[in-house]
mmCIF file with all atom_site columns, C-alpha atoms in Angstrom:
data_model
loop_
_atom_site.group_PDB
_atom_site.id
_atom_site.type_symbol
_atom_site.label_atom_id
_atom_site.label_alt_id
_atom_site.label_comp_id
_atom_site.label_asym_id
_atom_site.label_entity_id
_atom_site.label_seq_id
_atom_site.pdbx_PDB_ins_code
_atom_site.Cartn_x
_atom_site.Cartn_y
_atom_site.Cartn_z
_atom_site.occupancy
_atom_site.B_iso_or_equiv
_atom_site.pdbx_formal_charge
_atom_site.auth_seq_id
_atom_site.auth_comp_id
_atom_site.auth_asym_id
_atom_site.auth_atom_id
_atom_site.pdbx_PDB_model_num
ATOM 1   C CA . MET Q 1 1   ? 135.674 126.226 138.893 1.00 53.00 ? 35  MET Q CA 1
ATOM 2   C CA . SER Q 1 2   ? 133.549 123.335 137.913 1.00 54.00 ? 36  SER Q CA 1
ATOM 3   C CA . THR Q 1 3   ? 134.999 120.240 136.386 1.00 58.00 ? 37  THR Q CA 1
ATOM 4   C CA . VAL Q 1 4   ? 133.431 118.584 133.397 1.00 57.00 ? 38  VAL Q CA 1
ATOM 5   C CA . ALA Q 1 5   ? 132.965 114.879 133.893 1.00 59.00 ? 39  ALA Q CA 1
ATOM 6   C CA . ASN Q 1 6   ? 134.592 112.827 131.185 1.00 64.00 ? 40  ASN Q CA 1
ATOM 7   C CA . LYS Q 1 7   ? 131.805 110.893 129.590 1.00 64.00 ? 41  LYS Q CA 1
ATOM 8   C CA . GLU Q 1 8   ? 133.637 108.262 127.656 1.00 69.00 ? 42  GLU Q CA 1
ATOM 9   C CA . THR Q 1 9   ? 131.231 106.318 125.552 1.00 77.00 ? 43  THR Q CA 1
ATOM 10  C CA . VAL Q 1 10  ? 132.239 102.841 124.549 1.00 76.00 ? 44  VAL Q CA 1
ATOM 11  C CA . ARG Q 1 11  ? 131.077 102.015 121.044 1.00 79.00 ? 45  ARG Q CA 1
ATOM 12  C CA . LEU Q 1 12  ? 130.259 98.364  120.841 1.00 84.00 ? 46  LEU Q CA 1
ATOM 13  C CA . LYS Q 1 13  ? 130.992 96.894  117.452 1.00 90.00 ? 47  LYS Q CA 1
ATOM 14  C CA . LYS Q 1 14  ? 128.234 94.960  115.735 1.00 93.00 ? 48  LYS Q CA 1
ATOM 15  C CA . GLN Q 1 15  ? 128.520 91.186  115.714 1.00 95.00 ? 49  GLN Q CA 1
ATOM 16  C CA . LEU Q 1 16  ? 126.626 88.820  113.438 1.00 95.00 ? 50  LEU Q CA 1
ATOM 17  C CA . THR Q 1 17  ? 126.504 85.067  113.010 1.00 95.00 ? 51  THR Q CA 1
ATOM 18  C CA . GLY Q 1 18  ? 126.377 83.514  109.555 1.00 95.00 ? 52  GLY Q CA 1
ATOM 19  C CA . VAL Q 1 19  ? 127.475 80.714  107.250 1.00 96.00 ? 53  VAL Q CA 1
ATOM 20  C CA . VAL Q 1 20  ? 130.524 80.840  104.980 1.00 95.00 ? 54  VAL Q CA 1
ATOM 21  C CA . ILE Q 1 21  ? 129.316 80.577  101.377 1.00 95.00 ? 55  ILE Q CA 1
ATOM 22  C CA . SER Q 1 22  ? 132.572 81.340  99.540  1.00 93.00 ? 56  SER Q CA 1
ATOM 23  C CA . ASP Q 1 23  ? 136.220 80.817  100.457 1.00 92.00 ? 57  ASP Q CA 1
ATOM 24  C CA . LYS Q 1 24  ? 137.840 81.273  97.050  1.00 93.00 ? 58  LYS Q CA 1
ATOM 25  C CA . MET Q 1 25  ? 139.812 84.399  97.993  1.00 92.00 ? 59  MET Q CA 1
ATOM 26  C CA . GLN Q 1 26  ? 142.986 84.546  100.058 1.00 94.00 ? 60  GLN Q CA 1
ATOM 27  C CA . LYS Q 1 27  ? 142.314 85.489  103.711 1.00 94.00 ? 61  LYS Q CA 1
ATOM 28  C CA . THR Q 1 28  ? 138.762 86.511  102.783 1.00 95.00 ? 62  THR Q CA 1
ATOM 29  C CA . VAL Q 1 29  ? 135.407 84.750  103.081 1.00 96.00 ? 63  VAL Q CA 1
ATOM 30  C CA . VAL Q 1 30  ? 131.870 85.671  102.118 1.00 97.00 ? 64  VAL Q CA 1
ATOM 31  C CA . VAL Q 1 31  ? 129.418 85.137  104.972 1.00 96.00 ? 65  VAL Q CA 1
ATOM 32  C CA . ARG Q 1 32  ? 125.621 84.916  104.519 1.00 97.00 ? 66  ARG Q CA 1
ATOM 33  C CA . THR Q 1 33  ? 123.512 86.019  107.457 1.00 96.00 ? 67  THR Q CA 1
ATOM 34  C CA . ASP Q 1 34  ? 119.804 85.276  107.670 1.00 96.00 ? 68  ASP Q CA 1
ATOM 35  C CA . ARG Q 1 35  ? 117.202 87.155  109.652 1.00 95.00 ? 69  ARG Q CA 1
ATOM 36  C CA . ARG Q 1 36  ? 113.494 86.519  109.988 1.00 97.00 ? 70  ARG Q CA 1
ATOM 37  C CA . MET Q 1 37  ? 110.984 89.293  109.585 1.00 97.00 ? 71  MET Q CA 1
ATOM 38  C CA . ILE Q 1 38  ? 107.262 89.648  109.126 1.00 97.00 ? 72  ILE Q CA 1
ATOM 39  C CA . HIS Q 1 39  ? 106.312 90.906  105.676 1.00 95.00 ? 73  HIS Q CA 1
ATOM 40  C CA . PRO Q 1 40  ? 104.543 94.262  106.116 1.00 95.00 ? 74  PRO Q CA 1
ATOM 41  C CA . LEU Q 1 41  ? 101.803 93.554  103.571 1.00 96.00 ? 75  LEU Q CA 1
ATOM 42  C CA . TYR Q 1 42  ? 101.271 89.790  103.722 1.00 94.00 ? 76  TYR Q CA 1
ATOM 43  C CA . ASP Q 1 43  ? 101.972 89.210  107.458 1.00 94.00 ? 77  ASP Q CA 1
ATOM 44  C CA . LYS Q 1 44  ? 104.054 86.136  106.690 1.00 97.00 ? 78  LYS Q CA 1
ATOM 45  C CA . VAL Q 1 45  ? 107.428 85.314  108.174 1.00 97.00 ? 79  VAL Q CA 1
ATOM 46  C CA . VAL Q 1 46  ? 110.100 85.665  105.494 1.00 97.00 ? 80  VAL Q CA 1
ATOM 47  C CA . VAL Q 1 47  ? 113.826 85.005  105.694 1.00 96.00 ? 81  VAL Q CA 1
ATOM 48  C CA . VAL Q 1 48  ? 115.977 87.893  104.522 1.00 96.00 ? 82  VAL Q CA 1
ATOM 49  C CA . SER Q 1 49  ? 119.599 87.079  103.648 1.00 96.00 ? 83  SER Q CA 1
ATOM 50  C CA . LYS Q 1 50  ? 122.534 89.415  103.308 1.00 96.00 ? 84  LYS Q CA 1
ATOM 51  C CA . LYS Q 1 51  ? 126.137 88.724  102.294 1.00 97.00 ? 85  LYS Q CA 1
ATOM 52  C CA . PHE Q 1 52  ? 129.159 90.229  104.029 1.00 97.00 ? 86  PHE Q CA 1
ATOM 53  C CA . VAL Q 1 53  ? 132.794 90.083  102.926 1.00 97.00 ? 87  VAL Q CA 1
ATOM 54  C CA . ALA Q 1 54  ? 134.986 89.337  105.956 1.00 96.00 ? 88  ALA Q CA 1
ATOM 55  C CA . HIS Q 1 55  ? 138.703 89.057  106.673 1.00 96.00 ? 89  HIS Q CA 1
ATOM 56  C CA . ASP Q 1 56  ? 139.681 85.516  107.705 1.00 94.00 ? 90  ASP Q CA 1
ATOM 57  C CA . GLU Q 1 57  ? 143.160 84.631  108.988 1.00 92.00 ? 91  GLU Q CA 1
ATOM 58  C CA . LYS Q 1 58  ? 142.362 81.012  109.908 1.00 91.00 ? 92  LYS Q CA 1
ATOM 59  C CA . GLY Q 1 59  ? 140.998 79.873  106.545 1.00 88.00 ? 93  GLY Q CA 1
ATOM 60  C CA . HIS Q 1 60  ? 137.416 78.763  107.186 1.00 91.00 ? 94  HIS Q CA 1
ATOM 61  C CA . LYS Q 1 61  ? 135.706 76.469  104.684 1.00 92.00 ? 95  LYS Q CA 1
ATOM 62  C CA . ILE Q 1 62  ? 132.309 76.558  102.980 1.00 94.00 ? 96  ILE Q CA 1
ATOM 63  C CA . GLY Q 1 63  ? 129.530 75.607  105.376 1.00 92.00 ? 97  GLY Q CA 1
ATOM 64  C CA . ASP Q 1 64  ? 131.294 76.709  108.576 1.00 92.00 ? 98  ASP Q CA 1
ATOM 65  C CA . GLN Q 1 65  ? 129.166 78.810  110.891 1.00 95.00 ? 99  GLN Q CA 1
ATOM 66  C CA . VAL Q 1 66  ? 131.168 81.839  112.061 1.00 96.00 ? 100 VAL Q CA 1
ATOM 67  C CA . ARG Q 1 67  ? 130.747 85.016  114.089 1.00 97.00 ? 101 ARG Q CA 1
ATOM 68  C CA . ILE Q 1 68  ? 131.880 88.226  112.386 1.00 96.00 ? 102 ILE Q CA 1
ATOM 69  C CA . GLN Q 1 69  ? 132.522 91.661  113.875 1.00 96.00 ? 103 GLN Q CA 1
ATOM 70  C CA . GLN Q 1 70  ? 132.436 95.083  112.285 1.00 95.00 ? 104 GLN Q CA 1
ATOM 71  C CA . THR Q 1 71  ? 135.829 96.740  111.815 1.00 94.00 ? 105 THR Q CA 1
ATOM 72  C CA . ARG Q 1 72  ? 137.512 99.570  109.949 1.00 95.00 ? 106 ARG Q CA 1
ATOM 73  C CA . PRO Q 1 73  ? 137.508 99.361  106.135 1.00 95.00 ? 107 PRO Q CA 1
ATOM 74  C CA . LEU Q 1 74  ? 140.122 96.800  105.084 1.00 95.00 ? 108 LEU Q CA 1
ATOM 75  C CA . SER Q 1 75  ? 139.463 97.037  101.344 1.00 94.00 ? 109 SER Q CA 1
ATOM 76  C CA . LYS Q 1 76  ? 136.809 98.304  98.956  1.00 95.00 ? 110 LYS Q CA 1
ATOM 77  C CA . THR Q 1 77  ? 134.163 95.846  100.180 1.00 94.00 ? 111 THR Q CA 1
ATOM 78  C CA . LYS Q 1 78  ? 135.704 94.262  103.292 1.00 96.00 ? 112 LYS Q CA 1
ATOM 79  C CA . ARG Q 1 79  ? 134.445 95.823  106.552 1.00 96.00 ? 113 ARG Q CA 1
ATOM 80  C CA . TRP Q 1 80  ? 134.073 92.730  108.759 1.00 96.00 ? 114 TRP Q CA 1
ATOM 81  C CA . VAL Q 1 81  ? 136.476 90.308  110.416 1.00 97.00 ? 115 VAL Q CA 1
ATOM 82  C CA . VAL Q 1 82  ? 135.873 86.699  111.500 1.00 96.00 ? 116 VAL Q CA 1
ATOM 83  C CA . ILE Q 1 83  ? 136.319 86.489  115.279 1.00 95.00 ? 117 ILE Q CA 1
ATOM 84  C CA . GLU Q 1 84  ? 135.347 82.884  116.040 1.00 94.00 ? 118 GLU Q CA 1
ATOM 85  C CA . THR Q 1 85  ? 134.016 79.627  114.666 1.00 93.00 ? 119 THR Q CA 1
ATOM 86  C CA . VAL Q 1 86  ? 130.589 78.686  116.020 1.00 92.00 ? 120 VAL Q CA 1
ATOM 87  C CA . SER Q 1 87  ? 130.493 75.266  114.340 1.00 91.00 ? 121 SER Q CA 1
ATOM 88  C CA . LYS Q 1 88  ? 132.315 73.395  111.605 1.00 90.00 ? 122 LYS Q CA 1
ATOM 89  C CA . ALA Q 1 89  ? 130.622 72.201  108.437 1.00 85.00 ? 123 ALA Q CA 1
ATOM 90  C CA . PRO Q 1 90  ? 129.865 68.485  108.143 1.00 85.00 ? 124 PRO Q CA 1
ATOM 91  C CA . GLU Q 1 91  ? 132.159 66.624  105.743 1.00 80.00 ? 125 GLU Q CA 1
ATOM 92  C CA . ASN Q 1 92  ? 129.321 65.435  103.489 1.00 73.00 ? 126 ASN Q CA 1
ATOM 93  C CA . ILE Q 1 93  ? 128.378 69.069  102.651 1.00 64.00 ? 127 ILE Q CA 1
ATOM 94  C CA . LYS Q 1 94  ? 131.942 69.812  101.574 1.00 60.00 ? 128 LYS Q CA 1
ATOM 95  C CA . GLN Q 1 95  ? 131.979 66.715  99.349  1.00 65.00 ? 129 GLN Q CA 1
ATOM 96  C CA . ALA Q 1 96  ? 128.599 67.636  97.819  1.00 66.00 ? 130 ALA Q CA 1
ATOM 97  C CA . LYS Q 1 97  ? 129.828 71.160  97.025  1.00 65.00 ? 131 LYS Q CA 1
ATOM 98  C CA . ALA Q 1 98  ? 132.939 69.729  95.373  1.00 63.00 ? 132 ALA Q CA 1
ATOM 99  C CA . ALA Q 1 99  ? 130.824 67.314  93.297  1.00 66.00 ? 133 ALA Q CA 1
ATOM 100 C CA . ASP Q 1 100 ? 128.541 70.152  92.170  1.00 66.00 ? 134 ASP Q CA 1
ATOM 101 C CA . ALA Q 1 101 ? 131.537 72.218  91.128  1.00 63.00 ? 135 ALA Q CA 1
ATOM 102 C CA . SER Q 1 102 ? 132.991 69.357  89.070  1.00 63.00 ? 136 SER Q CA 1
ATOM 103 C CA . GLU Q 1 103 ? 129.648 68.768  87.310  1.00 65.00 ? 137 GLU Q CA 1
ATOM 104 C CA . LYS Q 1 104 ? 129.398 72.436  86.354  1.00 66.00 ? 138 LYS Q CA 1
ATOM 105 C CA . ALA Q 1 105 ? 132.978 72.438  85.093  1.00 63.00 ? 139 ALA Q CA 1
ATOM 106 C CA . ALA Q 1 106 ? 132.365 69.645  82.536  1.00 59.00 ? 140 ALA Q CA 1
ATOM 107 C CA . PRO Q 1 107 ? 129.410 70.597  80.304  1.00 60.00 ? 141 PRO Q CA 1
ATOM 108 C CA . VAL Q 1 108 ? 127.689 67.866  78.317  1.00 60.00 ? 142 VAL Q CA 1
ATOM 109 C CA . LYS Q 1 109 ? 128.356 68.051  74.583  1.00 63.00 ? 143 LYS Q CA 1
ATOM 110 C CA . LYS Q 1 110 ? 125.376 67.726  72.290  1.00 63.00 ? 144 LYS Q CA 1
ATOM 111 C CA . THR Q 1 111 ? 125.761 65.439  69.309  1.00 71.00 ? 145 THR Q CA 1
ATOM 112 C CA . LYS Q 1 112 ? 124.228 66.049  65.894  1.00 71.00 ? 146 LYS Q CA 1
ATOM 113 C CA . ALA Q 1 113 ? 122.276 62.817  66.090  1.00 74.00 ? 147 ALA Q CA 1
ATOM 114 C CA . ALA Q 1 114 ? 120.653 63.835  69.373  1.00 74.00 ? 148 ALA Q CA 1
ATOM 115 C CA . SER Q 1 115 ? 119.678 67.262  68.066  1.00 75.00 ? 149 SER Q CA 1
ATOM 116 C CA . LYS Q 1 116 ? 118.255 65.744  64.837  1.00 76.00 ? 150 LYS Q CA 1
ATOM 117 C CA . ALA Q 1 117 ? 116.182 63.275  66.844  1.00 77.00 ? 151 ALA Q CA 1
ATOM 118 C CA . LYS Q 1 118 ? 114.872 66.103  68.987  1.00 76.00 ? 152 LYS Q CA 1
ATOM 119 C CA . THR Q 1 119 ? 113.808 68.196  65.978  1.00 77.00 ? 153 THR Q CA 1
ATOM 120 C CA . ALA Q 1 120 ? 112.199 65.149  64.337  1.00 78.00 ? 154 ALA Q CA 1
ATOM 121 C CA . ALA Q 1 121 ? 110.160 64.526  67.481  1.00 78.00 ? 155 ALA Q CA 1
ATOM 122 C CA . LYS Q 1 122 ? 108.971 68.150  67.428  1.00 75.00 ? 156 LYS Q CA 1
ATOM 123 C CA . ARG Q 1 123 ? 107.876 67.855  63.790  1.00 77.00 ? 157 ARG Q CA 1
ATOM 124 C CA . LYS Q 1 124 ? 105.755 64.778  64.493  1.00 72.00 ? 158 LYS Q CA 1
ATOM 125 C CA . LYS Q 1 125 ? 103.738 66.694  67.066  1.00 65.00 ? 159 LYS Q CA 1
#
């Protein structure tokens, strides 16, 4: 009788490093990963970005650089989990993001006088 050797193959899970671009969900972050490739036609180096939705227990913030690992499906789009923080985001980036969000939230109202002046300037031309 011959014995069959057990060939156990260990499947290594993929790991990627990226930057957190959204932390608006509970226990979930969106991570953007960048990779450089040479364009097949133009022979230029281009940066290709891809977004991954990852499970995050610790609550990382926008701008943090994190390492994510592939896992079983956790939801419809979530197939990655954050395993470690590579580096924290500088405070000035967080403040700039907050300022941009507040500017977008309060749109500038146009007055009738401003719109009339604009149309009058167009007519003169």
